[in-house]
PDB file of C-alpha atoms and ligand atoms in Angstrom:
ATOM      1  CA  MET A   1      -0.274 -22.178  -6.814  1.00 55.00           C
ATOM      2  CA  SER A   2      -2.039 -23.903  -9.673  1.00 54.00           C
ATOM      3  CA  ASP A   3      -2.815 -21.630 -12.637  1.00 53.00           C
ATOM      4  CA  ASN A   4      -6.328 -22.906 -13.121  1.00 69.00           C
ATOM      5  CA  GLN A   5      -7.356 -22.700  -9.488  1.00 92.00           C
ATOM      6  CA  LEU A   6     -10.325 -20.343  -9.405  1.00 97.00           C
ATOM      7  CA  ILE A   7     -11.622 -19.051  -6.100  1.00 97.00           C
ATOM      8  CA  THR A   8     -14.900 -17.448  -5.131  1.00 97.00           C
ATOM      9  CA  ALA A   9     -15.554 -14.496  -2.823  1.00 97.00           C
ATOM     10  CA  HIS A  10     -19.187 -13.503  -2.365  1.00 97.00           C
ATOM     11  CA  ASP A  11     -20.709 -13.439  -5.862  1.00 96.00           C
ATOM     12  CA  LYS A  12     -17.467 -13.158  -7.836  1.00 97.00           C
ATOM     13  CA  THR A  13     -14.844 -15.521  -9.210  1.00 98.00           C
ATOM     14  CA  PHE A  14     -11.125 -14.753  -9.196  1.00 98.00           C
ATOM     15  CA  ARG A  15      -8.178 -16.368 -10.965  1.00 98.00           C
ATOM     16  CA  PRO A  16      -4.537 -16.518  -9.834  1.00 98.00           C
ATOM     17  CA  MET A  17      -2.362 -13.566 -10.883  1.00 98.00           C
ATOM     18  CA  ILE A  18       0.821 -13.293  -8.750  1.00 98.00           C
ATOM     19  CA  SER A  19       2.124 -16.107  -6.547  1.00 98.00           C
ATOM     20  CA  ALA A  20       3.168 -15.722  -2.914  1.00 98.00           C
ATOM     21  CA  GLU A  21       6.716 -16.749  -3.909  1.00 98.00           C
ATOM     22  CA  THR A  22       6.964 -14.004  -6.523  1.00 98.00           C
ATOM     23  CA  ILE A  23       5.661 -11.438  -4.030  1.00 98.00           C
ATOM     24  CA  ALA A  24       8.146 -12.575  -1.367  1.00 98.00           C
ATOM     25  CA  GLU A  25      11.076 -12.243  -3.775  1.00 98.00           C
ATOM     26  CA  ARG A  26      10.076  -8.740  -4.822  1.00 98.00           C
ATOM     27  CA  VAL A  27       9.402  -7.593  -1.241  1.00 98.00           C
ATOM     28  CA  ASN A  28      12.821  -8.842  -0.152  1.00 98.00           C
ATOM     29  CA  THR A  29      14.465  -6.839  -2.938  1.00 98.00           C
ATOM     30  CA  LEU A  30      12.562  -3.709  -1.895  1.00 98.00           C
ATOM     31  CA  GLY A  31      13.628  -4.293   1.715  1.00 98.00           C
ATOM     32  CA  LYS A  32      17.299  -4.427   0.737  1.00 98.00           C
ATOM     33  CA  GLN A  33      16.975  -1.205  -1.270  1.00 98.00           C
ATOM     34  CA  ILE A  34      15.311   0.583   1.629  1.00 98.00           C
ATOM     35  CA  ALA A  35      17.967  -0.671   4.048  1.00 98.00           C
ATOM     36  CA  GLU A  36      20.701   0.773   1.827  1.00 98.00           C
ATOM     37  CA  ASP A  37      18.924   4.094   1.325  1.00 98.00           C
ATOM     38  CA  TYR A  38      18.005   4.615   4.979  1.00 98.00           C
ATOM     39  CA  ALA A  39      20.988   3.226   6.906  1.00 97.00           C
ATOM     40  CA  GLY A  40      21.517   5.382  10.001  1.00 97.00           C
ATOM     41  CA  LYS A  41      18.285   7.350   9.438  1.00 98.00           C
ATOM     42  CA  ARG A  42      15.905   5.219  11.495  1.00 98.00           C
ATOM     43  CA  PRO A  43      12.974   5.571   9.046  1.00 98.00           C
ATOM     44  CA  LEU A  44       9.394   5.588  10.261  1.00 98.00           C
ATOM     45  CA  LEU A  45       7.220   3.233   8.245  1.00 98.00           C
ATOM     46  CA  LEU A  46       3.629   4.468   8.204  1.00 97.00           C
ATOM     47  CA  ALA A  47       1.465   1.592   7.044  1.00 97.00           C
ATOM     48  CA  ILE A  48      -2.069   2.316   5.902  1.00 95.00           C
ATOM     49  CA  LEU A  49      -4.754   0.072   7.353  1.00 95.00           C
ATOM     50  CA  ASN A  50      -6.407  -2.172   6.575  1.00 95.00           C
ATOM     51  CA  GLY A  51      -4.978  -3.401   3.291  1.00 96.00           C
ATOM     52  CA  ALA A  52      -1.255  -2.808   3.893  1.00 98.00           C
ATOM     53  CA  TYR A  53      -0.967  -4.938   7.028  1.00 98.00           C
ATOM     54  CA  MET A  54       0.462  -7.984   5.257  1.00 98.00           C
ATOM     55  CA  PHE A  55       2.829  -6.039   2.997  1.00 98.00           C
ATOM     56  CA  ALA A  56       4.010  -4.009   6.021  1.00 98.00           C
ATOM     57  CA  ALA A  57       4.710  -7.172   8.032  1.00 98.00           C
ATOM     58  CA  ASP A  58       6.772  -8.705   5.219  1.00 98.00           C
ATOM     59  CA  LEU A  59       8.504  -5.503   4.114  1.00 98.00           C
ATOM     60  CA  SER A  60       9.550  -4.500   7.636  1.00 98.00           C
ATOM     61  CA  ARG A  61      11.083  -7.939   8.226  1.00 98.00           C
ATOM     62  CA  ALA A  62      13.048  -7.547   4.983  1.00 98.00           C
ATOM     63  CA  ILE A  63      14.706  -4.286   6.141  1.00 98.00           C
ATOM     64  CA  PRO A  64      17.623  -5.213   8.410  1.00 97.00           C
ATOM     65  CA  ILE A  65      18.258  -1.751   9.923  1.00 98.00           C
ATOM     66  CA  ASP A  66      16.798   0.203  12.854  1.00 98.00           C
ATOM     67  CA  LEU A  67      13.317   1.386  11.938  1.00 98.00           C
ATOM     68  CA  GLU A  68       9.968   2.175  13.482  1.00 97.00           C
ATOM     69  CA  LEU A  69       6.646   0.916  12.180  1.00 97.00           C
ATOM     70  CA  THR A  70       3.252   2.302  12.962  1.00 95.00           C
ATOM     71  CA  PHE A  71      -0.197   1.890  11.467  1.00 94.00           C
ATOM     72  CA  VAL A  72      -2.669   4.579  10.535  1.00 94.00           C
ATOM     73  CA  LYS A  73      -6.186   4.460   9.277  1.00 92.00           C
ATOM     74  CA  LEU A  74      -7.381   7.058   6.801  1.00 87.00           C
ATOM     75  CA  SER A  75     -10.984   8.028   6.610  1.00 72.00           C
ATOM     76  CA  SER A  76     -12.278  10.408   4.007  1.00 64.00           C
ATOM     77  CA  TYR A  77     -15.332  12.561   4.174  1.00 58.00           C
ATOM     78  CA  LYS A  78     -16.761  15.436   2.189  1.00 48.00           C
ATOM     79  CA  GLY A  79     -15.966  18.732   3.870  1.00 44.00           C
ATOM     80  CA  THR A  80     -18.709  21.287   4.323  1.00 43.00           C
ATOM     81  CA  SER A  81     -16.700  23.936   2.486  1.00 42.00           C
ATOM     82  CA  THR A  82     -15.572  23.944  -1.126  1.00 42.00           C
ATOM     83  CA  THR A  83     -12.343  22.157  -0.158  1.00 46.00           C
ATOM     84  CA  GLY A  84     -14.092  18.901  -1.007  1.00 48.00           C
ATOM     85  CA  LYS A  85     -12.513  15.676   0.194  1.00 64.00           C
ATOM     86  CA  VAL A  86     -10.686  15.811   3.502  1.00 58.00           C
ATOM     87  CA  THR A  87      -8.506  13.071   4.890  1.00 69.00           C
ATOM     88  CA  THR A  88      -8.405  12.401   8.590  1.00 73.00           C
ATOM     89  CA  VAL A  89      -5.640  10.331  10.056  1.00 79.00           C
ATOM     90  CA  LEU A  90      -6.645   8.009  12.869  1.00 76.00           C
ATOM     91  CA  GLY A  91      -4.230   6.488  15.329  1.00 78.00           C
ATOM     92  CA  LEU A  92      -1.143   8.536  14.591  1.00 85.00           C
ATOM     93  CA  ASP A  93       0.533   9.257  17.924  1.00 85.00           C
ATOM     94  CA  THR A  94       4.145   9.672  16.759  1.00 90.00           C
ATOM     95  CA  ASP A  95       5.804  13.077  16.303  1.00 93.00           C
ATOM     96  CA  LEU A  96       6.674  13.301  12.595  1.00 95.00           C
ATOM     97  CA  LYS A  97       8.749  16.465  12.717  1.00 96.00           C
ATOM     98  CA  GLY A  98      12.190  15.836  11.234  1.00 98.00           C
ATOM     99  CA  ARG A  99      11.474  12.133  10.618  1.00 97.00           C
ATOM    100  CA  HIS A 100      12.212  10.170   7.454  1.00 98.00           C
ATOM    101  CA  ILE A 101       8.848   8.687   6.575  1.00 98.00           C
ATOM    102  CA  ILE A 102       8.052   5.804   4.261  1.00 98.00           C
ATOM    103  CA  ILE A 103       4.347   5.435   3.571  1.00 97.00           C
ATOM    104  CA  VAL A 104       3.518   1.750   3.155  1.00 98.00           C
ATOM    105  CA  GLU A 105       0.458   1.266   0.957  1.00 97.00           C
ATOM    106  CA  ASP A 106      -1.154  -1.869  -0.451  1.00 97.00           C
ATOM    107  CA  ILE A 107      -2.195  -0.554  -3.851  1.00 97.00           C
ATOM    108  CA  ILE A 108      -2.314   2.765  -5.664  1.00 96.00           C
ATOM    109  CA  ASP A 109      -5.270   3.084  -7.970  1.00 94.00           C
ATOM    110  CA  THR A 110      -6.387   6.672  -8.696  1.00 93.00           C
ATOM    111  CA  GLY A 111      -3.810   8.035  -6.239  1.00 93.00           C
ATOM    112  CA  LYS A 112      -6.444  10.099  -4.459  1.00 90.00           C
ATOM    113  CA  THR A 113      -5.944   8.506  -1.023  1.00 89.00           C
ATOM    114  CA  LEU A 114      -2.216   9.154  -0.899  1.00 92.00           C
ATOM    115  CA  THR A 115      -2.382  12.613  -2.456  1.00 91.00           C
ATOM    116  CA  ASN A 116      -4.662  13.721   0.383  1.00 87.00           C
ATOM    117  CA  PHE A 117      -2.509  11.971   2.974  1.00 90.00           C
ATOM    118  CA  PHE A 118       0.622  13.683   1.634  1.00 89.00           C
ATOM    119  CA  LYS A 119      -0.942  17.086   2.287  1.00 87.00           C
ATOM    120  CA  GLU A 120      -1.700  16.093   5.880  1.00 87.00           C
ATOM    121  CA  LEU A 121       1.823  14.785   6.442  1.00 93.00           C
ATOM    122  CA  ASP A 122       3.459  17.919   5.064  1.00 92.00           C
ATOM    123  CA  LYS A 123       1.924  19.982   7.846  1.00 91.00           C
ATOM    124  CA  GLU A 124       3.887  17.900  10.387  1.00 94.00           C
ATOM    125  CA  GLU A 125       7.217  18.961   8.822  1.00 96.00           C
ATOM    126  CA  PRO A 126       8.859  15.553   8.273  1.00 97.00           C
ATOM    127  CA  ALA A 127      12.450  15.497   6.933  1.00 98.00           C
ATOM    128  CA  SER A 128      11.392  13.371   3.949  1.00 98.00           C
ATOM    129  CA  VAL A 129       8.432  11.358   2.690  1.00 97.00           C
ATOM    130  CA  GLU A 130       8.609   8.471   0.213  1.00 98.00           C
ATOM    131  CA  ILE A 131       6.107   5.837  -0.866  1.00 98.00           C
ATOM    132  CA  ALA A 132       6.436   2.065  -0.799  1.00 98.00           C
ATOM    133  CA  ALA A 133       3.487   0.476  -2.597  1.00 98.00           C
ATOM    134  CA  CYS A 134       3.017  -3.206  -3.267  1.00 98.00           C
ATOM    135  CA  PHE A 135       0.839  -2.734  -6.369  1.00 98.00           C
ATOM    136  CA  PHE A 136       0.218   0.126  -8.784  1.00 98.00           C
ATOM    137  CA  LYS A 137      -2.286   0.498 -11.623  1.00 97.00           C
ATOM    138  CA  PRO A 138      -0.719   3.143 -13.902  1.00 96.00           C
ATOM    139  CA  GLU A 139      -3.778   3.230 -16.187  1.00 96.00           C
ATOM    140  CA  ALA A 140      -6.029   4.290 -13.306  1.00 94.00           C
ATOM    141  CA  LEU A 141      -3.819   7.054 -11.892  1.00 93.00           C
ATOM    142  CA  GLN A 142      -5.465  10.487 -11.777  1.00 94.00           C
ATOM    143  CA  HIS A 143      -3.275  12.240  -9.221  1.00 92.00           C
ATOM    144  CA  PRO A 144       0.432  12.145 -10.088  1.00 91.00           C
ATOM    145  CA  LEU A 145       2.527  10.454  -7.416  1.00 93.00           C
ATOM    146  CA  SER A 146       6.118   9.390  -7.344  1.00 95.00           C
ATOM    147  CA  ILE A 147       6.439   5.847  -5.983  1.00 97.00           C
ATOM    148  CA  LYS A 148      10.017   5.240  -4.900  1.00 98.00           C
ATOM    149  CA  TYR A 149       9.615   1.593  -3.883  1.00 98.00           C
ATOM    150  CA  LEU A 150       7.168  -0.327  -6.043  1.00 98.00           C
ATOM    151  CA  GLY A 151       6.393  -4.022  -5.931  1.00 98.00           C
ATOM    152  CA  PHE A 152       4.398  -4.602  -9.114  1.00 98.00           C
ATOM    153  CA  GLU A 153       2.780  -2.594 -11.889  1.00 98.00           C
ATOM    154  CA  ILE A 154      -0.488  -4.283 -12.769  1.00 98.00           C
ATOM    155  CA  PRO A 155      -3.235  -3.762 -15.363  1.00 97.00           C
ATOM    156  CA  ASN A 156      -6.344  -1.851 -14.375  1.00 96.00           C
ATOM    157  CA  ARG A 157      -8.173  -4.854 -12.896  1.00 96.00           C
ATOM    158  CA  PHE A 158      -9.616  -5.562  -9.462  1.00 97.00           C
ATOM    159  CA  ILE A 159      -7.313  -7.760  -7.381  1.00 98.00           C
ATOM    160  CA  LEU A 160      -7.740  -9.749  -4.210  1.00 97.00           C
ATOM    161  CA  GLY A 161      -5.434 -11.299  -1.595  1.00 98.00           C
ATOM    162  CA  TYR A 162      -2.216 -10.389   0.254  1.00 98.00           C
ATOM    163  CA  GLY A 163      -4.161  -8.013   2.506  1.00 98.00           C
ATOM    164  CA  LEU A 164      -6.571  -6.770  -0.152  1.00 97.00           C
ATOM    165  CA  ASP A 165     -10.225  -7.660   0.243  1.00 97.00           C
ATOM    166  CA  TYR A 166     -13.425  -7.833  -1.720  1.00 96.00           C
ATOM    167  CA  ASP A 167     -16.139  -6.675   0.645  1.00 95.00           C
ATOM    168  CA  GLY A 168     -14.359  -8.153   3.650  1.00 95.00           C
ATOM    169  CA  LEU A 169     -13.235 -11.432   2.119  1.00 97.00           C
ATOM    170  CA  GLY A 170      -9.880 -12.522   0.717  1.00 97.00           C
ATOM    171  CA  ARG A 171      -7.411 -10.550   2.851  1.00 97.00           C
ATOM    172  CA  ASN A 172      -5.847 -13.734   4.216  1.00 98.00           C
ATOM    173  CA  LEU A 173      -4.973 -15.208   0.810  1.00 98.00           C
ATOM    174  CA  ALA A 174      -1.214 -15.507   0.352  1.00 98.00           C
ATOM    175  CA  ASP A 175      -1.363 -15.149  -3.449  1.00 98.00           C
ATOM    176  CA  ILE A 176      -2.859 -12.341  -5.537  1.00 98.00           C
ATOM    177  CA  TYR A 177      -5.958 -13.100  -7.574  1.00 98.00           C
ATOM    178  CA  GLU A 178      -7.654 -11.014 -10.244  1.00 98.00           C
ATOM    179  CA  LEU A 179     -11.315 -10.743 -11.065  1.00 97.00           C
ATOM    180  CA  ASN A 180     -12.247 -13.402 -13.604  1.00 96.00           C
ATOM    181  CA  VAL A 181     -14.307 -11.660 -16.293  1.00 86.00           C
TER     182      VAL A 181
HETATM  183  P1  5GP B   1      -6.823   5.250  -4.657  1.00 64.16           P
HETATM  184  O1  5GP B   1      -7.091   6.344  -3.675  1.00 64.16           O
HETATM  185  O2  5GP B   1      -5.394   5.166  -5.094  1.00 64.16           O
HETATM  186  O3  5GP B   1      -7.772   5.300  -5.813  1.00 64.16           O
HETATM  187  O4  5GP B   1      -7.254   3.905  -3.940  1.00 64.16           O
HETATM  188  C1  5GP B   1      -6.427   3.159  -3.138  1.00 64.16           C
HETATM  189  C2  5GP B   1      -7.234   2.203  -2.300  1.00 64.16           C
HETATM  190  O5  5GP B   1      -8.326   1.630  -3.034  1.00 64.16           O
HETATM  191  C3  5GP B   1      -6.380   1.043  -1.865  1.00 64.16           C
HETATM  192  O6  5GP B   1      -5.714   1.324  -0.659  1.00 64.16           O
HETATM  193  C4  5GP B   1      -7.386  -0.084  -1.753  1.00 64.16           C
HETATM  194  O7  5GP B   1      -7.966  -0.073  -0.469  1.00 64.16           O
HETATM  195  C5  5GP B   1      -8.455   0.236  -2.773  1.00 64.16           C
HETATM  196  N1  5GP B   1      -8.210  -0.490  -4.037  1.00 64.16           N
HETATM  197  C6  5GP B   1      -7.801   0.034  -5.210  1.00 64.16           C
HETATM  198  N2  5GP B   1      -7.682  -0.913  -6.167  1.00 64.16           N
HETATM  199  C7  5GP B   1      -8.023  -2.083  -5.575  1.00 64.16           C
HETATM  200  C8  5GP B   1      -8.085  -3.452  -6.046  1.00 64.16           C
HETATM  201  O8  5GP B   1      -7.802  -3.808  -7.217  1.00 64.16           O
HETATM  202  N3  5GP B   1      -8.464  -4.385  -5.132  1.00 64.16           N
HETATM  203  C9  5GP B   1      -8.798  -4.074  -3.848  1.00 64.16           C
HETATM  204  N4  5GP B   1      -9.154  -5.089  -3.053  1.00 64.16           N
HETATM  205  N5  5GP B   1      -8.746  -2.798  -3.366  1.00 64.16           N
HETATM  206  C10 5GP B   1      -8.360  -1.819  -4.225  1.00 64.16           C
END
């Protein structure tokens, strides 16, 4: 990856931020940690679509123990009551009761998405729930979350690549790019 290689998606320009090699190294380390922590527990990795598909593929291959991996899609809508935002979970057909769950998320920004998801998961009475997130913007966090397995802390900037898109483009980039301002 050349440092001065700018790319364009729609109307915006992005510059390189984290190389595919650096990501691979970090993901492999996370995989080893998870394998040690979950040996004999057959964890269930719940990867959040769409953005986490690439991280989930790499992370799961870096965990050399028995595990299950499934994908869910979260859609949020405003409830009609005062409860406000409600998260619905699409595509989850696995019984979570008593399972050791690792949520696999691309990036945590405000933390709103996962905070809502956590509440939904709790109702299913899993044995444990932890988070594996590839990227985290601490400056943007509004809902406190404890991220057990974190790839990279990044500044509060919009990033693209490694599964993350800008209006549909850029998911297939192997490196991470940041908005060039
Ligand atoms: P949160 O609920 O934590 O605010 O938002 C998390 C979601 O917002 C991520 O799963 C991702 O889809 C999107 N998101 C947050 N920051 C970025 C970013 O820098 N780039 C892209 N492409 N998506 C982001």
